[in-house]
Amino acid sequence: MRRVKDVIQSRLSRRSLLAGTAAAAILAASSSIAPTFADEVNTTGLAVTDDTVTVGILHSVTGTMAISETGSVQAEKLAIEQINAMGGVLGRKIEYTQEDGASDWPTFAEKAKKLLVNDKVAAVFGCWTSASRKAVLPVFEQYNGMLYYPTFYEGLEQSPNVIYTGQEATQQIIAGIDWVAKEKGAKSFYLLGSDYIWPRTSNKIARKHIEKLGHKVVGEEYYPLGHTQFNSVINKIKLKKPDVIYAIVVGGSNVAFYKQLKAAGIDMTKEKPLLLTISVTEDEIRGIGGENIEGAYAAMKYFQSLDNENNMEFVKSFKEMWGDDIVIGDVTQAAYLGPWLWKAAVEKAGSFDIDKVRLASPGIELTTAPEGYVRVHENHHLWSKTRIGLAKPDGQYELVYETAELMEPDPFPEGYQ
């Protein structure tokens, strides 16, 4: 990690871009606050000195989830570099301690405790799967830490110790099914997912909504994380002939699933059946190969191809830091928001104190987020738009639909609990 920090520091001295237009404008909600002594901004024994503040990064960089979570780590480090180029937070430069959850939920809980109890970090940016989030949640609540969680998820949760920067069920699952039913005339669905809490709970919500619309679920299957043999379920799908394959396969399993789907003769460009995913971002497509997922649709809030000035600056900075061949997915962008939202809340509170940051968080807004304007709701989720993208052979999504207005987050939708 020290080598990575040294590289980032050297880049800071070489480049002016991040200290210029991209970084100078990125946080509309942040105000300029003069440096303050540590004892005036910290009453909880956090790792805050007169000139530094330490945060934690907790993601899987090994195991089956590394394909999805590596982008989140990169995004968080980019945000930290940009914030430091602007002078840091309350006059303090951000340092980070990074831990590897290793695609193992007990390991996530163990590392979370280390970050909060031993390292005394002021905030943690991390997790991807709901299983990892559920594993660390009791730790954050017991030790009063603050987690910025970037992944779209099933909802049905609200914690004072978590800021959810991804979408929940009403913003992604229900909105996506409404779109495919209305615009594509879909009436039958085959639900497929990895075997843990997020896919199972998401499909429970999806099933209720599909049936509420008067349509049918003709099959439902789950497979362990890391599973690579999908030929059996693909044959079942071909026999059932659903209008929609509703896919919530996560991590490295996506590579095998989509390649086997194509090998079995299912041409997604013909939309018979149509494939709608809520789990495959550009990060996963990089491993799958654009030619193997062309024609699929994804319901998310962000695509790298979004045509707005904020996103173009973000993509440019991301590629400058991590390489021209890098891609950026929905969760990566949501992870990037975490450090900025934390910075804004800290400066609004005038303190790194967890309780004060929590109270300051609702109402925090970013007008220059890559996805567009976002705002923190009182329930600690973000107002955001929902978008539908069409997978192209170049590994990018083409935007085909977006909601006209921001969708209010509702983690406990009536009738879906």
XYZ file of C-alpha atoms in Angstrom:
417
model
C 0.000 0.000 0.000
C 2.888 2.370 0.721
C 4.065 1.978 -2.868
C 0.604 2.899 -4.146
C 0.543 5.968 -1.929
C 3.970 7.010 -3.191
C 2.803 6.644 -6.788
C -0.277 8.744 -6.097
C 1.801 11.398 -4.381
C 4.185 11.581 -7.328
C 1.273 11.928 -9.693
C -0.015 14.831 -7.639
C 3.228 16.680 -8.139
C 3.218 15.988 -11.893
C -0.333 16.846 -12.801
C -2.393 19.980 -12.587
C -5.607 18.613 -14.096
C -7.106 17.315 -10.894
C -6.338 20.543 -9.114
C -7.900 22.369 -12.030
C -11.311 22.167 -13.598
C -12.296 18.597 -12.747
C -11.372 18.653 -9.082
C -12.120 22.300 -8.431
C -15.721 21.938 -9.537
C -16.573 18.406 -8.478
C -18.088 19.132 -5.078
C -20.729 21.822 -5.282
C -21.910 21.242 -1.728
C -18.491 21.632 -0.134
C -17.559 24.920 1.486
C -14.095 26.288 2.172
C -13.212 25.911 5.823
C -9.943 26.961 7.413
C -7.771 24.324 9.109
C -8.869 23.570 12.662
C -6.998 21.909 15.525
C -7.614 18.178 15.902
C -9.206 18.340 19.350
C -11.790 20.816 18.042
C -13.012 18.582 15.225
C -12.746 15.140 16.788
C -14.222 13.947 20.069
C -14.317 10.201 19.432
C -10.639 9.224 19.366
C -10.456 8.934 15.583
C -7.243 8.889 13.561
C -7.165 12.658 13.086
C -4.108 14.850 13.529
C -3.544 18.518 12.847
C -2.742 17.770 9.206
C -4.058 14.277 8.348
C -7.197 12.145 8.650
C -7.220 8.392 8.013
C -10.068 6.537 6.327
C -10.542 2.878 5.426
C -11.054 1.111 2.088
C -12.591 -2.363 2.396
C -13.259 -4.353 -0.771
C -12.472 -7.738 -2.299
C -9.339 -7.521 -4.410
C -8.995 -11.310 -4.431
C -11.545 -14.080 -4.997
C -14.612 -14.238 -7.236
C -15.789 -10.708 -6.387
C -12.536 -9.003 -7.383
C -13.833 -8.626 -10.959
C -16.570 -6.366 -9.595
C -14.912 -4.641 -6.645
C -11.567 -3.575 -8.106
C -13.242 -0.630 -9.833
C -14.642 0.579 -6.509
C -11.160 0.657 -4.989
C -9.858 2.605 -7.977
C -12.723 5.103 -7.793
C -12.285 5.740 -4.082
C -8.551 6.315 -4.490
C -9.207 8.730 -7.363
C -11.673 10.701 -5.237
C -9.212 10.810 -2.343
C -6.443 12.049 -4.658
C -8.687 14.778 -6.058
C -9.835 15.875 -2.607
C -6.238 16.039 -1.413
C -5.307 18.098 -4.486
C -7.939 20.604 -3.360
C -6.488 20.831 0.134
C -8.119 17.856 1.827
C -10.925 17.913 4.392
C -10.994 20.608 7.067
C -7.438 21.422 6.039
C -6.255 17.816 6.473
C -4.942 15.482 3.802
C -6.651 12.096 3.609
C -4.595 8.974 4.209
C -6.119 5.528 3.776
C -5.697 2.046 5.147
C -6.833 -0.634 2.706
C -8.041 -4.113 3.663
C -9.042 -7.069 1.464
C -12.408 -8.695 2.187
C -11.239 -11.563 -0.060
C -14.787 -12.409 -1.231
C -15.412 -13.927 2.221
C -18.082 -12.473 4.511
C -16.480 -13.334 7.901
C -13.269 -11.757 6.634
C -15.167 -8.554 5.873
C -16.435 -8.427 9.461
C -12.950 -9.082 10.844
C -11.363 -6.374 8.685
C -14.131 -3.893 9.499
C -13.452 -4.325 13.207
C -9.727 -3.824 12.626
C -10.338 -0.590 10.725
C -12.673 0.815 13.371
C -11.075 -0.449 16.591
C -7.360 -0.650 15.789
C -6.940 1.911 13.007
C -9.681 4.238 14.288
C -10.552 5.402 10.791
C -12.918 8.339 10.381
C -14.980 6.570 7.673
C -14.913 3.376 5.630
C -15.642 3.128 1.916
C -16.408 -0.444 1.112
C -18.259 -3.726 0.550
C -20.043 -4.840 -2.634
C -22.343 -7.785 -1.979
C -25.220 -7.537 0.464
C -23.714 -10.525 2.264
C -20.570 -8.530 2.993
C -22.625 -5.504 4.048
C -24.776 -7.593 6.374
C -21.611 -9.113 7.848
C -20.066 -5.752 8.711
C -23.244 -3.894 9.716
C -23.270 -5.093 13.358
C -19.621 -4.068 13.630
C -20.294 -0.538 12.402
C -23.292 -0.164 14.669
C -21.488 -1.571 17.726
C -18.397 0.597 17.300
C -20.214 3.594 15.816
C -18.373 3.771 12.502
C -19.618 5.212 9.207
C -19.769 3.037 6.088
C -20.276 4.399 2.563
C -21.751 1.463 0.633
C -21.749 1.802 -3.192
C -23.718 -1.136 -4.568
C -27.267 -1.354 -5.895
C -29.054 -3.636 -3.443
C -32.377 -5.150 -2.368
C -33.393 -2.429 0.070
C -35.232 -3.438 3.259
C -32.495 -1.837 5.337
C -31.774 1.549 6.846
C -28.919 2.127 9.265
C -27.710 5.327 10.914
C -24.179 4.031 10.312
C -24.454 3.548 6.537
C -24.766 5.951 3.608
C -26.084 3.956 0.633
C -24.722 5.530 -2.560
C -26.156 2.835 -4.882
C -29.807 2.272 -5.739
C -32.341 0.213 -3.812
C -35.193 -1.978 -5.087
C -37.759 0.661 -6.037
C -35.179 2.594 -8.031
C -33.696 -0.367 -9.879
C -35.714 -3.603 -9.685
C -39.274 -2.300 -9.856
C -38.432 0.501 -12.299
C -36.613 -1.940 -14.604
C -39.462 -4.448 -14.654
C -41.977 -1.673 -15.337
C -39.891 -0.599 -18.326
C -39.512 -4.055 -19.874
C -43.208 -4.830 -19.371
C -44.367 -1.540 -20.888
C -41.826 -0.978 -23.648
C -41.142 -4.598 -24.671
C -44.489 -6.180 -23.859
C -42.872 -8.771 -21.571
C -45.296 -11.095 -19.802
C -43.199 -14.103 -18.700
C -39.946 -14.077 -16.739
C -37.267 -16.580 -15.776
C -35.445 -15.453 -12.609
C -31.797 -16.417 -12.206
C -29.323 -15.408 -9.536
C -26.300 -16.170 -7.428
C -27.137 -17.855 -4.146
C -27.018 -15.265 -1.389
C -29.183 -12.561 0.118
C -29.184 -9.902 -2.608
C -30.249 -12.047 -5.590
C -32.763 -14.042 -3.525
C -34.368 -10.989 -1.922
C -34.264 -9.019 -5.172
C -36.003 -11.845 -7.017
C -38.583 -12.073 -4.240
C -39.357 -8.399 -4.856
C -39.237 -8.927 -8.634
C -41.633 -11.883 -8.436
C -44.143 -9.906 -6.362
C -44.018 -7.038 -8.812
C -44.280 -9.262 -11.884
C -47.340 -10.975 -10.413
C -48.773 -7.608 -9.344
C -48.625 -6.591 -13.015
C -50.548 -9.753 -13.934
C -47.552 -11.513 -15.507
C -45.849 -14.845 -14.764
C -42.607 -16.200 -13.382
C -41.926 -19.446 -15.255
C -38.711 -20.423 -13.477
C -36.345 -19.447 -10.682
C -32.816 -20.793 -10.079
C -29.817 -19.977 -7.858
C -26.169 -21.013 -8.018
C -23.223 -20.556 -5.621
C -20.818 -17.666 -6.057
C -18.065 -18.740 -8.403
C -20.297 -21.293 -10.165
C -19.278 -21.903 -13.795
C -21.628 -24.574 -15.166
C -24.869 -23.038 -16.440
C -25.760 -25.391 -19.305
C -28.504 -27.123 -17.327
C -30.400 -23.934 -16.499
C -29.869 -22.615 -20.037
C -31.591 -25.732 -21.365
C -34.480 -25.119 -18.949
C -34.746 -21.543 -20.169
C -34.880 -22.721 -23.781
C -37.688 -25.136 -22.913
C -39.734 -22.558 -20.941
C -39.278 -19.847 -23.611
C -39.731 -16.831 -21.281
C -40.042 -13.331 -22.673
C -37.331 -12.205 -20.248
C -34.307 -13.802 -18.609
C -34.000 -11.728 -15.442
C -30.370 -12.247 -14.458
C -28.780 -11.428 -11.098
C -25.582 -13.417 -11.449
C -22.632 -11.693 -9.775
C -18.855 -11.726 -9.856
C -16.761 -14.050 -11.969
C -19.691 -16.408 -12.645
C -20.911 -13.897 -15.213
C -18.060 -14.775 -17.557
C -19.130 -18.429 -17.788
C -22.867 -17.675 -17.871
C -22.861 -15.278 -20.816
C -20.353 -17.259 -22.847
C -22.413 -20.428 -22.352
C -25.627 -18.556 -23.151
C -24.196 -17.494 -26.500
C -22.736 -20.945 -27.184
C -26.208 -22.425 -26.615
C -27.556 -20.354 -29.484
C -29.386 -17.665 -27.517
C -28.957 -14.471 -29.546
C -29.760 -11.587 -27.226
C -29.812 -9.090 -30.098
C -33.058 -10.731 -31.270
C -34.642 -10.204 -27.830
C -36.254 -13.669 -27.930
C -35.776 -14.054 -25.048
C -34.778 -10.582 -23.928
C -32.187 -10.494 -21.161
C -32.478 -7.877 -18.427
C -29.733 -7.741 -15.806
C -29.324 -5.627 -12.702
C -25.848 -6.932 -11.882
C -23.620 -6.664 -14.970
C -21.794 -3.354 -15.254
C -19.023 -2.414 -17.654
C -16.574 -3.850 -15.105
C -18.021 -7.345 -15.529
C -18.350 -6.957 -19.312
C -14.610 -6.434 -19.449
C -14.258 -10.067 -18.366
C -17.305 -11.383 -20.241
C -16.411 -9.781 -23.571
C -18.777 -7.379 -25.298
C -19.417 -9.870 -28.105
C -20.844 -12.337 -25.559
C -23.405 -9.980 -24.027
C -24.378 -7.799 -26.992
C -28.114 -7.126 -27.006
C -28.690 -7.521 -23.264
C -30.301 -4.722 -21.253
C -29.247 -3.421 -17.838
C -31.268 -1.369 -15.326
C -28.929 0.913 -13.362
C -28.360 4.573 -12.595
C -25.025 5.073 -14.363
C -23.272 4.024 -17.562
C -19.809 5.111 -18.649
C -21.270 6.353 -21.934
C -23.472 9.023 -20.289
C -23.110 12.167 -22.367
C -22.686 15.001 -19.898
C -19.797 17.283 -19.001
C -19.460 15.941 -15.457
C -19.099 12.386 -16.676
C -16.650 13.257 -19.425
C -14.354 14.923 -16.865
C -14.714 11.926 -14.549
C -13.949 9.362 -17.260
C -10.957 11.408 -18.404
C -9.512 11.595 -14.883
C -10.232 7.925 -14.193
C -8.442 6.789 -17.337
C -5.548 9.138 -16.666
C -5.026 7.512 -13.288
C -5.753 3.874 -14.123
C -5.084 3.485 -17.855
C -6.793 4.109 -21.175
C -8.197 0.584 -21.398
C -10.022 0.834 -18.070
C -13.833 0.788 -17.904
C -16.230 2.309 -15.386
C -19.426 0.694 -14.165
C -22.377 1.724 -12.019
C -20.920 0.625 -8.689
C -17.544 2.168 -9.531
C -19.208 5.539 -10.047
C -21.259 5.159 -6.848
C -18.052 4.311 -4.957
C -16.493 7.516 -6.295
C -19.309 9.512 -4.690
C -18.535 8.186 -1.202
C -15.463 10.285 -0.327
C -17.096 13.412 -1.773
C -20.299 12.955 0.219
C -18.254 12.288 3.355
C -16.141 15.413 2.747
C -19.273 17.529 2.337
C -20.856 16.152 5.523
C -17.663 16.637 7.550
C -17.314 20.233 6.401
C -20.999 20.917 6.988
C -20.613 19.518 10.526
C -17.253 21.224 11.061
C -16.096 17.980 12.640
C -15.021 14.398 11.918
C -17.125 13.231 14.861
C -19.290 10.329 13.628
C -22.494 11.497 15.290
C -22.106 15.015 13.910
C -21.311 13.722 10.404
C -24.394 11.496 10.551
C -26.651 14.412 11.486
C -25.135 16.574 8.738
C -25.550 13.996 5.956
C -29.251 14.310 4.981
C -29.631 17.049 2.395
C -26.005 16.871 1.207
C -26.039 17.256 -2.569
C -23.608 16.967 -5.465
C -24.464 18.891 -8.613
C -21.394 17.627 -10.424
C -21.600 13.880 -9.795
C -20.802 11.896 -12.972
C -24.338 10.478 -13.041
C -25.799 13.953 -12.592
C -27.349 15.657 -9.569
C -27.712 13.497 -6.453
C -28.902 14.268 -2.936
C -28.799 12.334 0.335
C -32.287 11.488 1.609
C -33.174 11.378 5.301
C -33.114 7.576 5.015
C -29.413 7.757 4.013
C -30.051 6.674 0.416
C -29.593 8.861 -2.660
C -32.180 10.478 -4.867
C -31.141 9.497 -8.396
C -32.412 8.707 -11.879
C -32.988 5.172 -13.163
C -31.612 4.316 -16.583
C -31.800 1.407 -19.041
C -28.770 0.575 -21.164
C -28.352 -1.707 -24.180
C -25.092 -3.719 -24.225
C -22.971 -3.078 -27.296
C -20.150 -5.244 -28.718
C -17.540 -2.662 -27.656
C -18.308 -3.398 -23.994
C -20.278 -0.211 -23.382
C -23.982 0.398 -22.797
C -26.079 2.629 -25.032
C -28.584 4.665 -23.042
C -32.108 3.853 -24.248
C -34.224 5.176 -21.368
C -34.008 7.284 -18.251
C -36.577 8.590 -15.806
C -37.507 12.223 -16.319
C -37.087 13.053 -12.641
C -34.991 11.862 -9.739
C -36.522 8.858 -8.023
C -37.028 9.141 -4.273
C -35.423 6.206 -2.467
C -37.869 3.951 -0.612
C -35.975 1.079 1.023
C -39.176 -0.333 2.538
C -41.718 -0.348 -0.328
C -45.207 -1.195 0.879
C -46.263 -4.708 -0.079
C -42.740 -5.912 -0.963
C -41.316 -6.623 2.463
